[in-house]
Amino acid sequence: MSSSAMSCEGTGWRGRLIAEGANALYLHVPFCVQKCAYCDFASWATPRGDTLLARYAQALGKQVEEASRLGMLDHCETLYVGGGTPSLLGENLGGLLRVVGSCAPELSELTCEANPESLSGTLLDDLVEAGCTRLSMGVQSLCDGELSELGRVHDAARARDRVVAALAHGLNVSCDLMCAIPLQTAESWQSTLEGIVSLGVDHVSVYPLQIEEGTPLGLKVGDEEPAWNSPDVQADRMTQAQAVLEGNGFRRYEVASYARSPQSECRHNKAYWTGKPYLGLGTGAASMLTREGYLRLMEVCPQLGPLPECMSRVRLKVLSSRQEIAEDPQLPSLKFEEEFLTERQAAAEDLMLGARLASGLDAGLVAYARDLLGQSVDETLARLVREGYLSDALAPTEKGWLLGNELYGELWDLADGCETLVRRSS
Ligand code: SF4
């Protein structure tokens, strides 16, 4: 088997460091009906009739075809169309899924993010017909007052109705919920959690609200930490979510992710946490490629600079704007930020990401990291077990879940604290 035909499975942990393509494809759709009060994501309020929506979707389709011609999607198993609000693309979203489906022969999980206000019955019909298997719904809360404080467009009734409709279409449905938000109480959070569970979804993601500088919410709260978002409240709400969801048959498989069964876990997100290479297209989208994957992309992207010596992993971020992408979709025209990691840094990053998973650190990864980084790996892991962040099986404990940033920081420090190399292409 030539290396170009090699998938990242079957060659041990090292295999994923030499795969030439991507195991996962992310497409970013940067359009929303309106900007939520807390949002600092790459998304812009865009009228539904704006021709930019169709032109941007077609441009992404062309980039997917170019990546496919390079062989980068030969072993791509999952697609995630995120945003922004992909459902705002309407019929263009199904068209994009069809393009990806024709370019990635091993694709078996196709997720689209959707928001209740733009998820019509016609769109659901088309998504199913186009091969969509999962829908990730931005519900956030089932309390109208809380939704209004967040600046969301939908209300609770619309969210419930659209989740039920998506389930009736046979899709695996995941709901995003947000805690430690204005007006939320333990009782209202309980009612949101129980309400979502009662709808019959198989997957729930739970996040504490991060108040970002410069957003309307950030400007409103100023420098004071609001009581509703304190670290204690965040921890209480996450613990409450765990109790309700686990009490209703869900299992927490990642710090923020719960699934009713292993089959309903999000394989795409698991690729991010298990060192598998991924390609991200669309404004602001991130990729993580091996040396070989980067060299392959360089074949058509002369704007990417030469690969620095001793670098084994590249993170790319698309810097081109949505208008630039729509007007000139060719891969050679894209602007990227490039970040290079040494093999040591890549191993430390994989340990850090692996510690998000309930299954704990993969034995193959630990052995590989030990070979590369020496006895500091065992010393650090032993200390994290002693201090209660990890169990003996090297899985996160309650403390590890709640104080994740400390745990991840300790593992990243195994890279010896060296800075990653960052540069921009144009
Ligand atoms: S729907 Fe999501 S991406 Fe769009 S503005 Fe709201 S939080 Fe941001």
Coordinates of C-alpha atoms and ligand atoms in Angstrom, one line a residue:
M1 CA 0.0 0.0 0.0
S2 CA 1.4 3.4 -0.9
S3 CA 1.6 6.0 1.8
S4 CA -0.9 8.1 -0.1
A5 CA -3.5 5.3 0.3
M6 CA -2.8 4.8 3.9
S7 CA -5.5 5.8 6.4
C8 CA -4.4 6.8 9.9
E9 CA -5.9 3.6 11.4
G10 CA -4.0 0.4 11.6
T11 CA -0.5 1.8 12.0
G12 CA -0.7 2.6 15.8
W13 CA -0.7 6.1 17.2
R14 CA 2.2 7.0 14.9
G15 CA 0.0 6.3 11.8
R16 CA -2.1 9.4 12.5
L17 CA 1.1 11.5 12.3
I18 CA 1.9 10.5 8.8
A19 CA -1.5 10.3 7.1
E20 CA -1.5 12.4 4.0
G21 CA -5.2 13.3 4.0
A22 CA -7.9 14.3 6.5
N23 CA -10.1 12.0 8.5
A24 CA -12.6 14.7 9.1
L25 CA -13.8 17.7 7.1
Y26 CA -15.1 20.9 8.7
L27 CA -17.0 23.6 6.7
H28 CA -17.7 26.9 8.3
V29 CA -20.8 28.9 7.4
P30 CA -20.4 32.4 8.8
F31 CA -24.0 33.7 8.5
C32 CA -26.6 34.2 11.1
V33 CA -30.1 35.9 11.2
Q34 CA -28.8 38.2 13.9
K35 CA -25.8 38.4 16.2
C36 CA -26.4 36.9 19.7
A37 CA -25.4 39.1 22.6
Y38 CA -22.6 36.9 23.8
C39 CA -21.2 35.8 20.4
D40 CA -17.6 36.5 19.2
F41 CA -17.5 33.6 16.7
A42 CA -16.8 34.2 13.0
S43 CA -20.4 35.0 12.0
W44 CA -22.2 38.0 10.6
A45 CA -25.9 38.9 10.5
T46 CA -27.0 38.4 6.9
P47 CA -30.4 38.7 5.3
R48 CA -31.8 35.4 4.1
G49 CA -32.1 36.7 0.5
D50 CA -28.5 37.9 0.2
T51 CA -26.9 36.3 -2.9
L52 CA -23.7 35.9 -0.8
L53 CA -25.2 32.9 0.8
A54 CA -25.4 30.9 -2.4
R55 CA -22.1 32.2 -3.8
Y56 CA -20.3 31.3 -0.6
A57 CA -21.8 27.8 -0.5
Q58 CA -20.9 27.1 -4.1
A59 CA -17.3 28.4 -3.4
L60 CA -17.0 25.9 -0.5
G61 CA -18.2 23.2 -2.8
K62 CA -15.4 24.1 -5.3
Q63 CA -12.8 24.0 -2.6
V64 CA -14.0 20.6 -1.4
E65 CA -13.7 19.3 -5.0
E66 CA -10.1 20.7 -5.3
A67 CA -9.2 19.1 -2.0
S68 CA -10.7 15.8 -3.2
R69 CA -8.6 16.0 -6.4
L70 CA -5.5 16.2 -4.3
G71 CA -6.6 13.0 -2.5
M72 CA -7.0 14.7 0.8
L73 CA -10.5 13.3 1.3
D74 CA -9.8 9.7 0.3
H75 CA -10.2 8.6 4.0
C76 CA -12.4 11.3 5.2
E77 CA -15.1 9.7 7.5
T78 CA -17.0 12.6 8.9
L79 CA -18.3 16.0 7.8
Y80 CA -19.3 18.8 10.1
V81 CA -21.0 21.9 8.7
G82 CA -20.8 24.4 11.5
G83 CA -21.2 28.2 12.0
G84 CA -22.7 30.6 12.2
T85 CA -26.0 29.1 11.2
P86 CA -25.7 26.6 8.3
S87 CA -29.4 26.1 8.2
L88 CA -29.6 29.7 7.0
L89 CA -28.2 28.5 3.7
G90 CA -31.5 26.8 2.9
E91 CA -31.4 24.7 -0.3
N92 CA -27.7 25.6 -0.7
L93 CA -26.9 23.4 2.3
G94 CA -28.2 20.2 0.8
G95 CA -26.3 21.1 -2.4
L96 CA -23.1 21.4 -0.4
L97 CA -23.7 18.0 1.3
R98 CA -24.1 16.4 -2.1
V99 CA -20.8 17.8 -3.3
V100 CA -19.0 16.5 -0.3
G101 CA -20.8 13.1 -0.5
S102 CA -19.5 12.8 -4.1
C103 CA -15.9 13.7 -3.1
A104 CA -15.4 11.6 0.0
P105 CA -16.1 7.9 -0.6
E106 CA -15.6 6.8 3.1
L107 CA -17.9 9.5 4.5
S108 CA -20.4 8.0 7.0
E109 CA -21.3 10.7 9.5
L110 CA -22.6 14.1 8.1
T111 CA -23.5 16.6 10.8
C112 CA -25.1 20.0 10.1
E113 CA -25.6 22.7 12.7
A114 CA -29.0 24.3 12.7
N115 CA -30.9 26.9 14.6
P116 CA -34.6 26.6 15.2
E117 CA -35.6 29.8 13.4
S118 CA -34.2 28.6 10.0
L119 CA -34.9 24.9 10.1
S120 CA -38.0 24.5 7.9
G121 CA -39.7 21.2 7.1
T122 CA -38.5 21.5 3.4
L123 CA -34.9 21.9 4.5
L124 CA -35.2 18.9 6.7
D125 CA -36.6 16.8 3.8
D126 CA -33.7 18.0 1.6
L127 CA -31.0 17.4 4.2
V128 CA -32.1 13.8 4.7
E129 CA -32.2 13.3 1.0
A130 CA -28.7 14.7 0.7
G131 CA -27.3 12.3 3.2
C132 CA -27.3 14.2 6.4
T133 CA -27.1 11.9 9.4
R134 CA -26.9 14.2 12.4
L135 CA -28.3 17.6 13.3
S136 CA -26.7 19.7 16.0
M137 CA -29.3 22.2 17.2
G138 CA -28.5 25.5 18.9
V139 CA -31.2 25.4 21.6
Q140 CA -29.3 26.9 24.5
S141 CA -32.3 27.1 26.9
L142 CA -36.0 26.3 27.1
C143 CA -36.8 29.5 29.0
D144 CA -38.0 32.4 26.9
G145 CA -36.6 35.1 29.2
E146 CA -33.1 33.5 29.2
L147 CA -33.2 33.2 25.4
S148 CA -34.1 36.8 25.1
E149 CA -31.3 37.9 27.4
L150 CA -28.9 35.9 25.2
G151 CA -30.2 37.7 22.1
R152 CA -31.3 34.4 20.5
V153 CA -33.9 34.7 17.7
H154 CA -36.0 31.6 18.6
D155 CA -38.2 30.9 21.5
A156 CA -38.6 27.7 23.5
A157 CA -41.7 26.5 21.7
R158 CA -40.0 26.9 18.3
A159 CA -37.0 25.0 19.6
R160 CA -39.1 22.1 20.9
D161 CA -41.1 21.9 17.7
R162 CA -38.0 21.8 15.5
V163 CA -36.2 19.2 17.6
V164 CA -39.3 17.0 17.3
A165 CA -39.5 17.5 13.6
A166 CA -35.8 16.6 13.1
L167 CA -36.3 13.4 15.2
A168 CA -39.3 12.5 13.1
H169 CA -37.1 12.8 10.0
G170 CA -34.9 10.0 11.5
L171 CA -31.9 12.2 12.2
N172 CA -29.6 11.8 15.2
V173 CA -30.3 15.0 17.0
S174 CA -27.9 16.7 19.4
C175 CA -28.9 19.8 21.4
D176 CA -26.4 22.5 22.6
L177 CA -27.4 23.9 26.0
M178 CA -25.8 26.8 27.8
C179 CA -25.5 27.3 31.6
A180 CA -24.5 30.1 33.9
I181 CA -26.5 32.6 31.8
P182 CA -28.5 35.7 32.8
L183 CA -31.8 34.9 34.7
Q184 CA -30.9 31.2 35.0
T185 CA -31.6 29.5 38.3
A186 CA -31.1 25.9 39.4
E187 CA -34.8 25.3 38.8
S188 CA -34.9 26.8 35.3
W189 CA -31.8 24.9 34.4
Q190 CA -33.4 21.7 35.7
S191 CA -36.5 22.4 33.6
T192 CA -34.4 23.0 30.4
L193 CA -32.4 19.8 30.9
E194 CA -35.5 17.7 31.7
G195 CA -37.4 19.3 28.8
I196 CA -34.7 18.4 26.3
V197 CA -34.4 14.8 27.6
S198 CA -38.1 14.4 27.3
L199 CA -38.0 15.2 23.6
G200 CA -36.0 12.0 23.0
V201 CA -32.7 13.4 21.7
D202 CA -29.7 11.1 21.8
H203 CA -26.9 13.6 22.4
V204 CA -26.5 16.8 24.4
S205 CA -23.6 19.2 24.7
V206 CA -23.5 21.5 27.7
Y207 CA -21.3 24.6 28.0
P208 CA -21.0 27.4 30.5
L209 CA -21.4 30.8 29.0
Q210 CA -18.0 32.6 28.4
I211 CA -18.4 36.4 28.6
E212 CA -16.2 37.7 25.8
E213 CA -14.8 41.2 25.7
G214 CA -16.4 43.6 23.1
T215 CA -19.6 41.6 22.8
P216 CA -22.9 43.4 23.8
L217 CA -23.1 41.1 26.8
G218 CA -19.4 41.8 27.7
L219 CA -20.0 45.5 27.5
K220 CA -23.1 45.3 29.6
V221 CA -21.5 43.4 32.5
G222 CA -18.3 45.4 32.4
D223 CA -15.4 44.3 34.6
E224 CA -17.5 42.9 37.4
E225 CA -18.0 39.1 37.4
P226 CA -21.8 38.6 37.5
A227 CA -23.0 36.3 40.2
W228 CA -24.9 34.2 37.6
N229 CA -21.6 33.4 35.8
S230 CA -19.2 32.8 38.8
P231 CA -16.9 29.8 38.7
D232 CA -19.0 28.3 41.5
V233 CA -22.2 28.7 39.6
Q234 CA -20.6 27.3 36.4
A235 CA -19.4 24.2 38.4
D236 CA -22.8 23.7 40.1
R237 CA -24.6 23.9 36.8
M238 CA -22.3 21.5 35.1
T239 CA -22.6 19.1 38.0
Q240 CA -26.4 19.4 37.9
A241 CA -26.4 18.7 34.1
Q242 CA -24.3 15.6 34.7
A243 CA -26.8 14.4 37.4
V244 CA -29.9 14.9 35.2
L245 CA -28.4 13.5 32.0
E246 CA -26.8 10.5 33.6
G247 CA -30.0 9.9 35.6
N248 CA -31.8 9.7 32.2
G249 CA -29.5 7.2 30.5
F250 CA -26.9 9.5 29.0
R251 CA -23.2 8.9 29.5
R252 CA -20.7 11.7 29.6
Y253 CA -18.0 10.8 27.1
E254 CA -16.2 14.2 27.0
V255 CA -16.1 17.1 29.3
A256 CA -19.1 18.8 27.6
S257 CA -20.7 15.9 25.7
Y258 CA -23.3 13.3 26.6
A259 CA -24.6 10.5 24.5
R260 CA -27.3 7.8 25.1
S261 CA -25.1 5.2 23.5
P262 CA -21.7 4.9 21.9
Q263 CA -23.4 5.0 18.5
S264 CA -24.7 8.4 19.2
E265 CA -21.4 10.0 20.2
C266 CA -20.1 12.6 17.7
R267 CA -17.3 10.8 15.8
H268 CA -16.3 14.1 14.1
N269 CA -15.6 15.8 17.4
K270 CA -13.8 12.7 18.6
A271 CA -11.4 13.0 15.7
Y272 CA -10.3 16.4 17.1
W273 CA -9.6 14.8 20.5
T274 CA -7.8 11.8 19.2
G275 CA -5.1 13.3 17.0
K276 CA -6.7 12.5 13.7
P277 CA -5.9 15.0 10.9
Y278 CA -8.8 17.3 9.8
L279 CA -9.3 19.8 7.1
G280 CA -11.3 23.0 7.7
L281 CA -12.6 25.2 4.9
G282 CA -14.5 28.5 5.1
T283 CA -13.6 31.8 6.7
G284 CA -12.0 31.3 10.2
A285 CA -12.0 27.5 9.8
A286 CA -9.1 25.5 11.3
S287 CA -7.2 22.5 9.9
M288 CA -4.8 20.2 11.6
L289 CA -2.5 18.4 9.1
T290 CA 0.5 16.2 9.3
R291 CA 3.7 17.1 7.5
E292 CA 2.6 14.9 4.6
G293 CA -0.8 16.5 4.5
Y294 CA 0.7 20.0 4.4
L295 CA 3.1 19.0 1.6
R296 CA 0.2 17.7 -0.4
L297 CA -1.8 20.9 0.1
M298 CA 1.3 22.9 -1.0
E299 CA 1.1 21.1 -4.4
V300 CA -1.7 23.5 -5.3
C301 CA -1.2 26.3 -2.7
P302 CA 2.1 28.1 -3.5
Q303 CA 1.1 30.7 -1.0
L304 CA 2.0 28.2 1.8
G305 CA 5.6 28.7 2.7
P306 CA 8.1 25.9 2.9
L307 CA 7.7 23.5 5.8
P308 CA 10.2 24.4 8.5
E309 CA 12.7 21.6 9.6
C310 CA 11.7 19.4 12.4
M311 CA 8.0 20.3 12.3
S312 CA 5.6 17.4 12.4
R313 CA 2.1 19.0 12.6
V314 CA 0.6 22.1 11.1
R315 CA -2.5 24.0 12.2
L316 CA -4.0 26.2 9.5
K317 CA -6.6 28.9 9.9
V318 CA -8.4 30.4 6.9
L319 CA -8.0 34.2 7.1
S320 CA -9.8 35.0 3.9
S321 CA -13.1 36.8 4.4
R322 CA -16.5 35.4 3.3
Q323 CA -16.6 37.9 0.4
E324 CA -13.1 36.9 -0.7
I325 CA -14.0 33.2 -0.6
A326 CA -17.2 33.8 -2.6
E327 CA -15.4 35.9 -5.2
D328 CA -12.4 33.7 -5.7
P329 CA -12.9 30.2 -4.3
Q330 CA -9.7 28.6 -5.6
L331 CA -7.5 27.1 -2.9
P332 CA -4.4 28.9 -4.2
S333 CA -6.2 32.2 -3.5
L334 CA -6.8 31.5 0.2
K335 CA -5.0 33.4 3.0
F336 CA -3.9 31.2 5.9
E337 CA -2.4 31.6 9.3
E338 CA 0.1 28.7 9.7
E339 CA 1.2 27.3 13.1
F340 CA 3.8 24.6 13.2
L341 CA 4.3 22.1 16.0
T342 CA 7.3 19.9 16.7
E343 CA 6.7 16.2 17.3
R344 CA 7.1 16.8 21.0
Q345 CA 4.5 19.6 20.9
A346 CA 2.1 17.4 18.9
A347 CA 2.5 14.6 21.4
A348 CA 1.8 17.0 24.3
E349 CA -1.2 18.4 22.5
D350 CA -2.6 14.9 21.9
L351 CA -2.2 14.1 25.6
M352 CA -4.0 17.3 26.5
L353 CA -6.9 16.7 24.1
G354 CA -7.1 13.0 25.1
A355 CA -7.6 14.1 28.7
R356 CA -11.0 15.5 27.7
L357 CA -12.4 12.0 27.1
A358 CA -14.0 9.8 29.7
S359 CA -12.3 6.8 28.2
G360 CA -9.0 8.3 29.4
L361 CA -5.6 8.5 27.7
D362 CA -5.1 6.0 25.0
A363 CA -2.4 3.4 25.9
G364 CA -0.8 3.7 22.5
L365 CA -0.6 7.5 22.9
V366 CA 1.0 7.2 26.3
A367 CA 3.6 4.7 25.1
Y368 CA 4.3 6.9 22.1
A369 CA 4.7 10.0 24.2
R370 CA 6.9 8.1 26.7
D371 CA 9.2 7.1 23.8
L372 CA 9.4 10.7 22.7
L373 CA 9.3 12.8 25.9
G374 CA 11.0 10.4 28.3
Q375 CA 10.3 9.8 31.9
S376 CA 8.7 13.3 32.4
V377 CA 5.5 11.7 30.9
D378 CA 5.2 9.1 33.7
E379 CA 6.2 11.6 36.4
T380 CA 3.5 14.1 35.2
L381 CA 0.8 11.4 34.9
A382 CA 1.7 10.1 38.4
R383 CA 1.5 13.5 39.9
L384 CA -1.9 14.2 38.2
V385 CA -3.2 10.9 39.6
R386 CA -1.9 11.8 43.1
E387 CA -3.5 15.3 42.9
G388 CA -6.8 13.8 41.9
Y389 CA -7.1 15.1 38.3
L390 CA -6.8 11.7 36.7
S391 CA -7.9 8.2 37.9
D392 CA -5.6 5.2 38.0
A393 CA -6.9 4.4 34.5
L394 CA -5.7 7.9 33.4
A395 CA -9.3 9.1 32.9
P396 CA -10.5 12.5 34.2
T397 CA -12.0 12.5 37.7
E398 CA -14.7 14.9 38.9
K399 CA -11.8 17.3 39.8
G400 CA -10.3 16.8 36.3
W401 CA -13.7 17.6 34.7
L402 CA -14.2 20.7 36.8
L403 CA -10.6 22.0 36.7
G404 CA -9.9 21.0 33.1
N405 CA -7.7 24.0 32.3
E406 CA -5.3 23.1 35.0
L407 CA -5.1 19.5 33.9
Y408 CA -4.7 20.4 30.2
G409 CA -2.0 23.0 31.1
E410 CA 0.1 20.4 33.0
L411 CA 0.0 18.1 30.0
W412 CA 0.8 20.8 27.5
D413 CA 3.9 21.7 29.7
L414 CA 5.3 18.4 28.7
A415 CA 6.3 20.1 25.4
D416 CA 8.9 21.9 27.4
G417 CA 7.1 25.2 27.1
C418 CA 8.6 26.0 23.7
E419 CA 6.6 28.4 21.6
T420 CA 4.9 27.2 18.5
L421 CA 6.0 28.8 15.2
V422 CA 3.3 31.0 13.6
R423 CA 3.4 32.8 10.3
R424 CA 0.9 34.2 7.7
S425 CA 0.6 33.4 4.1
S426 CA -1.1 35.7 1.5
Ligands
SF4_1 S1 -26.4 31.7 16.3 FE1 -24.4 31.0 17.1 S2 -22.9 31.8 15.7 FE2 -24.8 32.9 15.3 S3 -24.6 34.8 16.4 FE3 -25.7 33.3 17.7 S4 -24.1 32.3 18.9 FE4 -23.1 33.4 17.2

